mmCIF file of C-alpha atoms in Angstrom:
data_model
loop_
_atom_site.group_PDB
_atom_site.id
_atom_site.type_symbol
_atom_site.label_atom_id
_atom_site.label_comp_id
_atom_site.label_asym_id
_atom_site.label_seq_id
_atom_site.Cartn_x
_atom_site.Cartn_y
_atom_site.Cartn_z
ATOM 1 C CA UNK A 24 -17.444 -26.976 -7.929
ATOM 2 C CA UNK A 25 -16.726 -25.871 -11.499
ATOM 3 C CA UNK A 26 -17.535 -22.305 -10.505
ATOM 4 C CA UNK A 27 -15.048 -22.467 -7.637
ATOM 5 C CA UNK A 28 -12.305 -23.792 -9.920
ATOM 6 C CA UNK A 29 -13.055 -21.050 -12.442
ATOM 7 C CA UNK A 30 -12.937 -18.457 -9.648
ATOM 8 C CA UNK A 31 -9.516 -19.570 -8.438
ATOM 9 C CA UNK A 32 -8.257 -19.780 -12.020
ATOM 10 C CA UNK A 33 -9.321 -16.150 -12.490
ATOM 11 C CA UNK A 34 -7.293 -15.198 -9.409
ATOM 12 C CA UNK A 35 -4.221 -16.891 -10.893
ATOM 13 C CA UNK A 36 -4.748 -15.054 -14.187
ATOM 14 C CA UNK A 37 -5.058 -11.785 -12.258
ATOM 15 C CA UNK A 38 -1.745 -12.437 -10.525
ATOM 16 C CA UNK A 39 0.018 -13.153 -13.842
ATOM 17 C CA UNK A 40 -1.347 -9.924 -15.334
ATOM 18 C CA UNK A 41 -0.227 -7.972 -12.273
ATOM 19 C CA UNK A 42 3.230 -9.558 -12.589
ATOM 20 C CA UNK A 43 3.361 -8.573 -16.249
ATOM 21 C CA UNK A 44 2.426 -5.012 -15.311
ATOM 22 C CA UNK A 45 5.109 -4.908 -12.626
ATOM 23 C CA UNK A 46 7.890 -6.319 -14.804
ATOM 24 C CA UNK A 47 7.031 -4.408 -17.966
ATOM 25 C CA UNK A 48 5.867 -1.066 -16.612
ATOM 26 C CA UNK A 49 6.131 -0.366 -12.878
ATOM 27 C CA UNK A 50 9.665 -1.665 -12.307
ATOM 28 C CA UNK A 51 10.872 0.028 -15.497
ATOM 29 C CA UNK A 52 9.334 3.443 -14.925
ATOM 30 C CA UNK A 53 9.348 3.639 -11.119
ATOM 31 C CA UNK A 54 12.477 1.802 -10.004
ATOM 32 C CA UNK A 55 13.647 5.079 -8.409
ATOM 33 C CA UNK A 56 10.653 4.835 -6.025
ATOM 34 C CA UNK A 57 11.654 1.408 -4.701
ATOM 35 C CA UNK A 58 9.988 -0.809 -7.312
ATOM 36 C CA UNK A 59 13.081 -2.747 -8.279
ATOM 37 C CA UNK A 60 13.343 -5.804 -10.501
ATOM 38 C CA UNK A 61 15.672 -8.252 -8.774
ATOM 39 C CA UNK A 62 14.245 -11.686 -9.545
ATOM 40 C CA UNK A 63 15.049 -14.718 -7.416
ATOM 41 C CA UNK A 64 13.743 -18.243 -7.968
ATOM 42 C CA UNK A 65 13.385 -19.045 -4.254
ATOM 43 C CA UNK A 66 11.541 -15.793 -3.627
ATOM 44 C CA UNK A 67 9.253 -16.428 -6.564
ATOM 45 C CA UNK A 68 8.377 -19.991 -5.559
ATOM 46 C CA UNK A 69 7.835 -18.902 -1.939
ATOM 47 C CA UNK A 70 5.484 -16.129 -3.065
ATOM 48 C CA UNK A 71 3.370 -18.679 -4.940
ATOM 49 C CA UNK A 72 3.274 -20.994 -1.922
ATOM 50 C CA UNK A 73 1.768 -18.268 0.258
ATOM 51 C CA UNK A 74 -0.471 -17.222 -2.623
ATOM 52 C CA UNK A 75 -2.005 -20.704 -2.682
ATOM 53 C CA UNK A 76 -2.139 -20.978 1.125
ATOM 54 C CA UNK A 77 -4.292 -17.846 1.058
ATOM 55 C CA UNK A 78 -6.925 -19.711 -0.937
ATOM 56 C CA UNK A 79 -7.959 -21.167 2.442
ATOM 57 C CA UNK A 80 -9.631 -17.908 3.462
ATOM 58 C CA UNK A 81 -10.762 -16.588 0.066
ATOM 59 C CA UNK A 82 -14.485 -16.843 -0.662
ATOM 60 C CA UNK A 83 -15.928 -17.374 -4.148
ATOM 61 C CA UNK A 84 -19.469 -16.400 -3.072
ATOM 62 C CA UNK A 85 -20.691 -13.634 -0.778
ATOM 63 C CA UNK A 86 -23.387 -14.513 1.732
ATOM 64 C CA UNK A 87 -21.998 -12.303 4.495
ATOM 65 C CA UNK A 88 -19.958 -9.102 4.547
ATOM 66 C CA UNK A 89 -16.894 -11.022 5.764
ATOM 67 C CA UNK A 90 -16.951 -13.110 2.562
ATOM 68 C CA UNK A 91 -16.485 -9.945 0.531
ATOM 69 C CA UNK A 92 -13.799 -8.687 2.931
ATOM 70 C CA UNK A 93 -11.632 -11.793 2.533
ATOM 71 C CA UNK A 94 -11.789 -11.673 -1.254
ATOM 72 C CA UNK A 95 -10.804 -8.003 -1.524
ATOM 73 C CA UNK A 96 -8.103 -8.637 1.094
ATOM 74 C CA UNK A 97 -6.645 -11.315 -1.138
ATOM 75 C CA UNK A 98 -6.824 -9.170 -4.285
ATOM 76 C CA UNK A 99 -5.602 -5.874 -2.846
ATOM 77 C CA UNK A 100 -3.192 -7.080 -0.146
ATOM 78 C CA UNK A 101 -1.938 -10.642 -0.632
ATOM 79 C CA UNK A 102 -1.437 -10.657 -4.415
ATOM 80 C CA UNK A 103 0.546 -7.364 -4.595
ATOM 81 C CA UNK A 104 2.674 -8.394 -1.590
ATOM 82 C CA UNK A 105 3.384 -11.751 -3.251
ATOM 83 C CA UNK A 106 4.308 -10.163 -6.584
ATOM 84 C CA UNK A 107 6.705 -7.664 -4.990
ATOM 85 C CA UNK A 108 8.384 -10.376 -2.913
ATOM 86 C CA UNK A 109 8.664 -12.688 -5.917
ATOM 87 C CA UNK A 110 10.423 -10.080 -8.039
ATOM 88 C CA UNK A 111 12.705 -8.408 -5.511
ATOM 89 C CA UNK A 112 15.361 -10.332 -3.575
ATOM 90 C CA UNK A 113 15.854 -7.345 -1.284
ATOM 91 C CA UNK A 114 12.483 -7.751 0.410
ATOM 92 C CA UNK A 115 11.807 -9.641 3.628
ATOM 93 C CA UNK A 116 9.252 -12.453 3.581
ATOM 94 C CA UNK A 117 7.895 -11.374 6.994
ATOM 95 C CA UNK A 118 5.232 -8.902 5.735
ATOM 96 C CA UNK A 119 3.823 -11.510 3.343
ATOM 97 C CA UNK A 120 3.741 -14.241 6.004
ATOM 98 C CA UNK A 121 2.236 -11.836 8.556
ATOM 99 C CA UNK A 122 -0.514 -10.756 6.149
ATOM 100 C CA UNK A 123 -1.464 -14.345 5.234
ATOM 101 C CA UNK A 124 -1.709 -15.540 8.816
ATOM 102 C CA UNK A 125 -3.433 -12.332 9.910
ATOM 103 C CA UNK A 126 -6.322 -13.046 7.536
ATOM 104 C CA UNK A 127 -6.328 -16.707 8.565
ATOM 105 C CA UNK A 128 -6.716 -15.607 12.192
ATOM 106 C CA UNK A 129 -9.492 -13.133 11.281
ATOM 107 C CA UNK A 130 -11.315 -15.976 9.524
ATOM 108 C CA UNK A 131 -10.982 -18.107 12.676
ATOM 109 C CA UNK A 132 -12.527 -15.339 14.811
ATOM 110 C CA UNK A 133 -15.340 -14.712 12.310
ATOM 111 C CA UNK A 134 -16.282 -18.399 12.332
ATOM 112 C CA UNK A 135 -15.715 -18.983 16.069
ATOM 113 C CA UNK A 136 -18.931 -20.579 17.286
ATOM 114 C CA UNK A 137 -18.848 -19.057 20.784
ATOM 115 C CA UNK A 138 -18.945 -15.459 19.519
ATOM 116 C CA UNK A 139 -22.441 -14.279 18.542
ATOM 117 C CA UNK A 140 -24.388 -11.009 18.196
ATOM 118 C CA UNK A 141 -27.578 -12.486 16.731
ATOM 119 C CA UNK A 142 -29.741 -11.399 19.684
ATOM 120 C CA UNK A 143 -29.210 -7.663 19.111
ATOM 121 C CA UNK A 144 -32.775 -6.294 18.708
ATOM 122 C CA UNK A 145 -34.020 -4.332 15.679
ATOM 123 C CA UNK A 146 -35.039 -0.688 16.117
ATOM 124 C CA UNK A 147 -38.522 0.476 15.137
ATOM 125 C CA UNK A 148 -38.536 3.197 12.432
ATOM 126 C CA UNK A 149 -34.743 3.051 12.326
ATOM 127 C CA UNK A 150 -34.660 3.628 8.565
ATOM 128 C CA UNK A 151 -36.566 6.904 8.961
ATOM 129 C CA UNK A 152 -34.066 8.103 11.540
ATOM 130 C CA UNK A 153 -31.202 7.231 9.194
ATOM 131 C CA UNK A 154 -32.715 9.145 6.264
ATOM 132 C CA UNK A 155 -33.293 12.272 8.370
ATOM 133 C CA UNK A 156 -29.784 12.200 9.865
ATOM 134 C CA UNK A 157 -28.144 11.664 6.475
ATOM 135 C CA UNK A 158 -30.165 14.472 4.856
ATOM 136 C CA UNK A 159 -29.204 16.897 7.618
ATOM 137 C CA UNK A 160 -25.494 16.200 7.302
ATOM 138 C CA UNK A 161 -25.532 16.244 3.489
ATOM 139 C CA UNK A 162 -27.507 19.497 3.306
ATOM 140 C CA UNK A 163 -25.187 21.139 5.817
ATOM 141 C CA UNK A 164 -22.049 20.164 3.889
ATOM 142 C CA UNK A 165 -23.448 21.356 0.557
ATOM 143 C CA UNK A 166 -24.067 24.784 2.087
ATOM 144 C CA UNK A 167 -20.853 24.815 4.115
ATOM 145 C CA UNK A 168 -18.595 24.066 1.145
ATOM 146 C CA UNK A 169 -20.211 26.993 -0.687
ATOM 147 C CA UNK A 170 -19.679 29.347 2.267
ATOM 148 C CA UNK A 171 -16.160 28.143 3.140
ATOM 149 C CA UNK A 172 -14.577 29.526 -0.024
ATOM 150 C CA UNK A 173 -13.099 26.271 -1.339
ATOM 151 C CA UNK A 174 -11.885 26.221 -4.928
ATOM 152 C CA UNK A 175 -13.793 23.655 -6.989
ATOM 153 C CA UNK A 176 -11.882 21.282 -9.264
ATOM 154 C CA UNK A 177 -13.072 18.391 -11.447
ATOM 155 C CA UNK A 178 -9.698 17.531 -12.989
ATOM 156 C CA UNK A 179 -8.395 14.228 -11.565
ATOM 157 C CA UNK A 180 -4.836 15.187 -12.429
ATOM 158 C CA UNK A 181 -4.958 18.366 -10.343
ATOM 159 C CA UNK A 182 -6.564 17.135 -7.113
ATOM 160 C CA UNK A 183 -3.337 17.486 -5.121
ATOM 161 C CA UNK A 184 -3.084 21.157 -6.142
ATOM 162 C CA UNK A 185 -6.293 21.932 -4.262
ATOM 163 C CA UNK A 186 -6.680 19.289 -1.542
ATOM 164 C CA UNK A 187 -4.607 20.801 1.262
ATOM 165 C CA UNK A 188 -5.934 24.351 0.911
ATOM 166 C CA UNK A 189 -9.562 23.219 0.564
ATOM 167 C CA UNK A 190 -9.177 21.036 3.642
ATOM 168 C CA UNK A 191 -7.879 23.996 5.686
ATOM 169 C CA UNK A 192 -10.789 26.165 4.567
ATOM 170 C CA UNK A 193 -13.565 23.646 5.162
ATOM 171 C CA UNK A 194 -12.448 21.220 7.890
ATOM 172 C CA UNK A 195 -12.457 23.329 11.046
ATOM 173 C CA UNK A 196 -12.605 21.523 14.385
ATOM 174 C CA UNK A 197 -15.112 18.686 14.444
ATOM 175 C CA UNK A 198 -15.863 19.287 10.747
ATOM 176 C CA UNK A 199 -12.631 17.438 9.978
ATOM 177 C CA UNK A 200 -14.564 14.311 10.993
ATOM 178 C CA UNK A 201 -18.139 15.096 9.959
ATOM 179 C CA UNK A 202 -17.188 16.234 6.445
ATOM 180 C CA UNK A 203 -15.542 12.865 5.779
ATOM 181 C CA UNK A 204 -18.477 10.996 7.300
ATOM 182 C CA UNK A 205 -20.825 12.948 5.055
ATOM 183 C CA UNK A 206 -19.268 12.199 1.668
ATOM 184 C CA UNK A 207 -18.040 8.701 2.555
ATOM 185 C CA UNK A 208 -20.983 7.435 4.601
ATOM 186 C CA UNK A 209 -24.107 9.638 4.859
ATOM 187 C CA UNK A 210 -24.446 10.592 1.200
ATOM 188 C CA UNK A 211 -23.632 7.071 0.082
ATOM 189 C CA UNK A 212 -26.280 5.686 2.452
ATOM 190 C CA UNK A 213 -28.828 7.928 0.708
ATOM 191 C CA UNK A 214 -27.503 6.662 -2.624
ATOM 192 C CA UNK A 215 -27.930 3.030 -1.546
ATOM 193 C CA UNK A 216 -31.405 3.661 -0.088
ATOM 194 C CA UNK A 217 -32.537 5.355 -3.324
ATOM 195 C CA UNK A 218 -31.277 2.355 -5.301
ATOM 196 C CA UNK A 219 -32.992 -0.057 -2.909
ATOM 197 C CA UNK A 220 -36.373 1.633 -3.377
ATOM 198 C CA UNK A 221 -35.735 2.026 -7.128
ATOM 199 C CA UNK A 222 -35.887 5.821 -6.958
ATOM 200 C CA UNK A 223 -33.390 6.194 -9.766
ATOM 201 C CA UNK A 224 -33.885 9.921 -10.317
ATOM 202 C CA UNK A 225 -33.161 10.530 -6.636
ATOM 203 C CA UNK A 226 -30.081 8.310 -6.828
ATOM 204 C CA UNK A 227 -28.898 10.422 -9.782
ATOM 205 C CA UNK A 228 -29.377 13.611 -7.742
ATOM 206 C CA UNK A 229 -27.405 12.095 -4.854
ATOM 207 C CA UNK A 230 -24.675 11.170 -7.337
ATOM 208 C CA UNK A 231 -24.509 14.787 -8.537
ATOM 209 C CA UNK A 232 -24.131 15.892 -4.924
ATOM 210 C CA UNK A 233 -21.241 13.418 -4.599
ATOM 211 C CA UNK A 234 -19.581 14.943 -7.677
ATOM 212 C CA UNK A 235 -19.954 18.328 -5.978
ATOM 213 C CA UNK A 236 -18.299 16.903 -2.853
ATOM 214 C CA UNK A 237 -15.454 15.592 -5.021
ATOM 215 C CA UNK A 238 -14.950 18.991 -6.618
ATOM 216 C CA UNK A 239 -14.839 20.646 -3.185
ATOM 217 C CA UNK A 240 -12.750 18.053 -1.310
ATOM 218 C CA UNK A 241 -10.289 17.255 -4.138
ATOM 219 C CA UNK A 242 -10.346 13.610 -3.051
ATOM 220 C CA UNK A 243 -10.479 11.051 -5.872
ATOM 221 C CA UNK A 244 -12.013 8.376 -3.673
ATOM 222 C CA UNK A 245 -15.104 10.538 -3.216
ATOM 223 C CA UNK A 246 -15.795 10.341 -6.941
ATOM 224 C CA UNK A 247 -15.170 6.604 -7.280
ATOM 225 C CA UNK A 248 -17.266 5.487 -4.280
ATOM 226 C CA UNK A 249 -20.708 5.759 -5.980
ATOM 227 C CA UNK A 250 -19.461 3.559 -8.823
ATOM 228 C CA UNK A 251 -18.322 0.936 -6.304
ATOM 229 C CA UNK A 252 -21.746 0.959 -4.648
ATOM 230 C CA UNK A 253 -23.499 0.924 -8.023
ATOM 231 C CA UNK A 254 -21.435 -2.098 -9.038
ATOM 232 C CA UNK A 255 -22.232 -3.899 -5.775
ATOM 233 C CA UNK A 256 -25.962 -3.107 -6.168
ATOM 234 C CA UNK A 257 -26.097 -4.153 -9.811
ATOM 235 C CA UNK A 258 -24.132 -7.388 -9.356
ATOM 236 C CA UNK A 259 -25.001 -8.782 -5.930
ATOM 237 C CA UNK A 260 -28.751 -8.390 -6.452
ATOM 238 C CA UNK A 261 -28.490 -10.979 -9.217
ATOM 239 C CA UNK A 262 -25.890 -13.409 -7.947
ATOM 240 C CA UNK A 263 -23.843 -14.211 -4.869
ATOM 241 C CA UNK A 264 -20.854 -15.327 -6.937
ATOM 242 C CA UNK A 265 -17.693 -13.191 -6.808
ATOM 243 C CA UNK A 266 -16.133 -14.290 -10.098
ATOM 244 C CA UNK A 267 -16.778 -10.848 -11.571
ATOM 245 C CA UNK A 268 -14.404 -9.240 -9.052
ATOM 246 C CA UNK A 269 -11.101 -10.833 -10.198
ATOM 247 C CA UNK A 270 -12.291 -10.556 -13.808
ATOM 248 C CA UNK A 271 -12.924 -6.827 -13.328
ATOM 249 C CA UNK A 272 -9.502 -6.336 -11.737
ATOM 250 C CA UNK A 273 -7.842 -8.304 -14.534
ATOM 251 C CA UNK A 274 -9.668 -6.157 -17.085
ATOM 252 C CA UNK A 275 -8.421 -3.050 -15.304
ATOM 253 C CA UNK A 276 -4.821 -4.243 -15.538
ATOM 254 C CA UNK A 277 -5.347 -5.148 -19.201
ATOM 255 C CA UNK A 278 -6.486 -1.563 -19.827
ATOM 256 C CA UNK A 279 -3.301 -0.224 -18.209
ATOM 257 C CA UNK A 280 -1.186 -2.558 -20.360
ATOM 258 C CA UNK A 281 -3.089 -1.576 -23.487
ATOM 259 C CA UNK A 282 -2.781 2.176 -22.923
ATOM 260 C CA UNK A 283 0.929 1.850 -22.127
ATOM 261 C CA UNK A 284 1.995 -0.368 -25.030
ATOM 262 C CA UNK A 285 -0.376 1.044 -27.655
ATOM 263 C CA UNK A 286 -0.514 4.739 -26.738
ATOM 264 C CA UNK A 287 2.677 4.996 -24.668
ATOM 265 C CA UNK A 288 0.580 6.441 -21.841
ATOM 266 C CA UNK A 289 1.923 6.004 -18.308
ATOM 267 C CA UNK A 290 -0.818 7.879 -16.415
ATOM 268 C CA UNK A 291 -3.403 5.050 -16.414
ATOM 269 C CA UNK A 292 -0.802 2.499 -15.297
ATOM 270 C CA UNK A 293 0.419 4.879 -12.616
ATOM 271 C CA UNK A 294 -3.093 5.509 -11.318
ATOM 272 C CA UNK A 295 -4.247 1.890 -11.229
ATOM 273 C CA UNK A 296 -1.587 -0.840 -11.334
ATOM 274 C CA UNK A 297 1.031 1.199 -9.440
ATOM 275 C CA UNK A 298 -1.069 3.361 -7.115
ATOM 276 C CA UNK A 299 -3.947 0.977 -6.450
ATOM 277 C CA UNK A 300 -1.990 -2.239 -5.967
ATOM 278 C CA UNK A 301 1.755 -1.768 -5.616
ATOM 279 C CA UNK A 302 2.131 1.421 -3.575
ATOM 280 C CA UNK A 303 0.234 0.055 -0.519
ATOM 281 C CA UNK A 304 2.129 -3.245 -0.772
ATOM 282 C CA UNK A 305 5.489 -1.483 -1.086
ATOM 283 C CA UNK A 306 4.713 0.718 1.921
ATOM 284 C CA UNK A 307 3.883 -2.385 3.966
ATOM 285 C CA UNK A 308 7.415 -3.638 3.333
ATOM 286 C CA UNK A 309 8.796 -0.174 4.168
ATOM 287 C CA UNK A 310 6.888 -0.020 7.481
ATOM 288 C CA UNK A 311 8.203 -3.443 8.500
ATOM 289 C CA UNK A 312 11.738 -2.475 7.484
ATOM 290 C CA UNK A 313 11.635 0.781 9.440
ATOM 291 C CA UNK A 314 10.188 -0.662 12.640
ATOM 292 C CA UNK A 315 12.516 -3.656 12.613
ATOM 293 C CA UNK A 316 15.261 -1.238 13.692
ATOM 294 C CA UNK A 317 13.319 1.642 15.305
ATOM 295 C CA UNK A 318 11.075 1.907 18.403
ATOM 296 C CA UNK A 319 7.454 0.803 18.195
ATOM 297 C CA UNK A 320 4.838 3.472 18.839
ATOM 298 C CA UNK A 321 2.524 1.535 21.207
ATOM 299 C CA UNK A 322 -0.421 3.846 20.362
ATOM 300 C CA UNK A 323 1.363 6.783 22.005
ATOM 301 C CA UNK A 324 0.142 8.941 19.098
ATOM 302 C CA UNK A 325 -3.515 8.132 19.763
ATOM 303 C CA UNK A 326 -5.227 6.002 22.410
ATOM 304 C CA UNK A 327 -2.360 5.896 24.906
ATOM 305 C CA UNK A 328 -0.972 9.400 24.319
ATOM 306 C CA UNK A 329 -1.726 10.336 27.953
ATOM 307 C CA UNK A 330 0.266 7.417 29.295
ATOM 308 C CA UNK A 331 3.383 7.266 27.087
ATOM 309 C CA UNK A 332 5.613 9.543 25.056
ATOM 310 C CA UNK A 333 5.509 9.416 21.282
ATOM 311 C CA UNK A 334 9.082 8.585 20.134
ATOM 312 C CA UNK A 335 9.109 10.644 16.907
ATOM 313 C CA UNK A 336 8.859 14.336 16.001
ATOM 314 C CA UNK A 337 6.242 13.909 13.288
ATOM 315 C CA UNK A 338 3.304 11.639 12.447
ATOM 316 C CA UNK A 339 3.843 7.989 11.566
ATOM 317 C CA UNK A 340 2.862 8.557 7.947
ATOM 318 C CA UNK A 341 5.259 11.515 7.582
ATOM 319 C CA UNK A 342 7.965 9.577 9.442
ATOM 320 C CA UNK A 343 7.813 6.824 6.832
ATOM 321 C CA UNK A 344 7.754 9.447 4.090
ATOM 322 C CA UNK A 345 10.925 10.960 5.547
ATOM 323 C CA UNK A 346 12.457 7.471 5.755
ATOM 324 C CA UNK A 347 11.837 7.199 2.014
ATOM 325 C CA UNK A 348 13.618 10.526 1.529
ATOM 326 C CA UNK A 349 10.462 12.429 0.601
ATOM 327 C CA UNK A 350 8.248 15.081 2.109
ATOM 328 C CA UNK A 351 5.086 12.997 1.955
ATOM 329 C CA UNK A 352 2.462 11.250 4.055
ATOM 330 C CA UNK A 353 2.856 7.494 3.563
ATOM 331 C CA UNK A 354 -0.367 6.022 4.940
ATOM 332 C CA UNK A 355 -0.968 2.283 4.984
ATOM 333 C CA UNK A 356 -3.350 -0.424 6.166
ATOM 334 C CA UNK A 357 -3.897 -2.200 9.476
ATOM 335 C CA UNK A 358 -1.122 -4.776 8.990
ATOM 336 C CA UNK A 359 1.617 -2.158 8.580
ATOM 337 C CA UNK A 360 0.154 0.083 11.307
ATOM 338 C CA UNK A 361 -0.382 -2.806 13.705
ATOM 339 C CA UNK A 362 3.281 -3.706 13.251
ATOM 340 C CA UNK A 363 4.290 -0.064 13.767
ATOM 341 C CA UNK A 364 2.483 0.031 17.109
ATOM 342 C CA UNK A 365 3.598 -3.261 18.671
ATOM 343 C CA UNK A 366 5.213 -5.534 16.108
ATOM 344 C CA UNK A 367 3.543 -8.897 15.534
ATOM 345 C CA UNK A 368 1.559 -8.443 18.759
ATOM 346 C CA UNK A 369 0.026 -5.293 17.266
ATOM 347 C CA UNK A 370 -1.001 -7.121 14.093
ATOM 348 C CA UNK A 371 -2.474 -9.920 16.238
ATOM 349 C CA UNK A 372 -4.507 -7.431 18.303
ATOM 350 C CA UNK A 373 -5.815 -5.635 15.216
ATOM 351 C CA UNK A 374 -6.720 -8.954 13.595
ATOM 352 C CA UNK A 375 -8.642 -9.975 16.708
ATOM 353 C CA UNK A 376 -10.617 -6.722 16.780
ATOM 354 C CA UNK A 377 -11.357 -6.851 13.037
ATOM 355 C CA UNK A 378 -12.509 -10.448 13.358
ATOM 356 C CA UNK A 379 -14.957 -9.466 16.119
ATOM 357 C CA UNK A 380 -16.224 -6.477 14.084
ATOM 358 C CA UNK A 381 -16.813 -8.630 11.017
ATOM 359 C CA UNK A 382 -18.612 -11.255 13.103
ATOM 360 C CA UNK A 383 -20.764 -8.460 14.535
ATOM 361 C CA UNK A 384 -21.635 -7.189 11.029
ATOM 362 C CA UNK A 385 -22.414 -10.723 9.832
ATOM 363 C CA UNK A 386 -24.733 -11.440 12.751
ATOM 364 C CA UNK A 387 -26.668 -8.156 12.859
ATOM 365 C CA UNK A 388 -27.255 -8.031 9.085
ATOM 366 C CA UNK A 389 -28.022 -11.682 8.291
ATOM 367 C CA UNK A 390 -31.556 -11.934 6.829
ATOM 368 C CA UNK A 391 -32.294 -8.398 8.102
ATOM 369 C CA UNK A 392 -30.518 -6.401 5.376
ATOM 370 C CA UNK A 393 -29.934 -7.332 1.707
ATOM 371 C CA UNK A 394 -26.313 -8.456 1.379
ATOM 372 C CA UNK A 395 -25.582 -5.897 -1.336
ATOM 373 C CA UNK A 396 -26.787 -3.105 0.990
ATOM 374 C CA UNK A 397 -24.614 -4.298 3.876
ATOM 375 C CA UNK A 398 -21.574 -4.536 1.587
ATOM 376 C CA UNK A 399 -22.322 -1.097 0.089
ATOM 377 C CA UNK A 400 -22.352 0.541 3.534
ATOM 378 C CA UNK A 401 -19.066 -1.021 4.610
ATOM 379 C CA UNK A 402 -17.128 -1.150 1.338
ATOM 380 C CA UNK A 403 -15.290 2.170 1.803
ATOM 381 C CA UNK A 404 -14.088 1.741 5.421
ATOM 382 C CA UNK A 405 -13.104 -1.897 4.801
ATOM 383 C CA UNK A 406 -11.008 -0.895 1.792
ATOM 384 C CA UNK A 407 -9.411 1.901 3.848
ATOM 385 C CA UNK A 408 -8.654 -0.559 6.627
ATOM 386 C CA UNK A 409 -6.846 -2.869 4.226
ATOM 387 C CA UNK A 410 -4.652 -0.423 2.339
ATOM 388 C CA UNK A 411 -4.534 3.113 3.690
ATOM 389 C CA UNK A 412 -5.612 3.622 7.290
ATOM 390 C CA UNK A 413 -5.018 2.551 10.870
ATOM 391 C CA UNK A 414 -7.810 0.566 12.536
ATOM 392 C CA UNK A 415 -8.820 3.259 15.033
ATOM 393 C CA UNK A 416 -8.500 5.998 12.404
ATOM 394 C CA UNK A 417 -10.827 3.991 10.160
ATOM 395 C CA UNK A 418 -13.295 3.548 12.993
ATOM 396 C CA UNK A 419 -13.498 7.260 13.821
ATOM 397 C CA UNK A 420 -12.120 9.483 11.055
ATOM 398 C CA UNK A 421 -13.366 7.396 8.120
ATOM 399 C CA UNK A 422 -16.715 6.700 9.714
ATOM 400 C CA UNK A 423 -16.651 2.936 10.243
ATOM 401 C CA UNK A 424 -18.400 3.369 13.609
ATOM 402 C CA UNK A 425 -21.015 5.545 11.903
ATOM 403 C CA UNK A 426 -21.560 2.838 9.268
ATOM 404 C CA UNK A 427 -22.008 0.203 11.990
ATOM 405 C CA UNK A 428 -24.597 2.355 13.786
ATOM 406 C CA UNK A 429 -26.477 2.871 10.519
ATOM 407 C CA UNK A 430 -26.475 -0.890 9.911
ATOM 408 C CA UNK A 431 -28.058 -1.377 13.328
ATOM 409 C CA UNK A 432 -30.729 1.247 12.624
ATOM 410 C CA UNK A 433 -31.813 0.159 9.139
ATOM 411 C CA UNK A 434 -32.310 -3.511 9.987
ATOM 412 C CA UNK A 435 -35.832 -4.800 9.622
ATOM 413 C CA UNK A 436 -37.623 -8.134 9.932
ATOM 414 C CA UNK A 437 -39.956 -7.044 7.114
#
């Protein structure tokens, strides 16, 4: 009980630090980008009400993958949405309410007693198949990047200078999918397997390959993913408690505050407090605002493209970028994209599907895969799903389906 109180106290501290970052840095330096400071008491109190309501689905320990999902959903989605609503009278409360009840509904589906996948059989020698498949894809991409003529870059500040051109050179046809699967899923599976069997030299070699993939793809997430998996491996092997997660996020915000106020450096704050937390939250409000007065898409840009006409002349992400007055791709998570497709019905449908997927992961991994390994394999697509990608895009483009298949293969009763 004391641990649970301490966990929730750490979440409150994290919110206060994020508020301090927003008021003192983000709203001051980036007001031109929509991060305005327009405080209202009613808004602020309301934001705290929904903040505390969300405690109903937050987990302080991780025994299943869904436990981890709900905690990162709270930290990366609910808290930033609440802070923005609390400090800007111009924002609608609908995105915040929708997000809270979306996760409540997902929790209901995950815990629904009449949904079960526990009888799915294990596959003999599945781990061997996984290792061979991953090695083939990783080896191919190492060679292909070399042959494609991409320009390598290790400077985090210059990734956008190289990303588009490198993508055109290396992501031809089906490679647009398999390349992403390779550095987000296949190579990270090898990394996790090496850690599991305590082959630390091999895990270091796999990490170097991931750095190579970062240099060739110019995608920052590629570089950060091994550290996420390493953190999950190091921490969850020793404890099931999640207290370290809000403490780590609070420490990250403290670093941004320190570098800004001591060294007058805005880059760290821009990269973490603004980009990691507030940009996805702000875009959620923008998506809701846009589609409150414009036609829904109804999946006419993807699944139902053969049956209905897409109402816009560019992609959803670029449409929102244009709405913001910029030539940019404004991607967002499943809540914003579900609303873009069919309003609240779209969010409800996505929540239902995600709930079923999480229940599936819980059932097929329970006592058959170490919890840290299951979290490590799903951490990237789940984070994408929450803040930067549509559900079906996450399933296919970002390799969530591939991760689910790998989970099925590596399970063992031994």
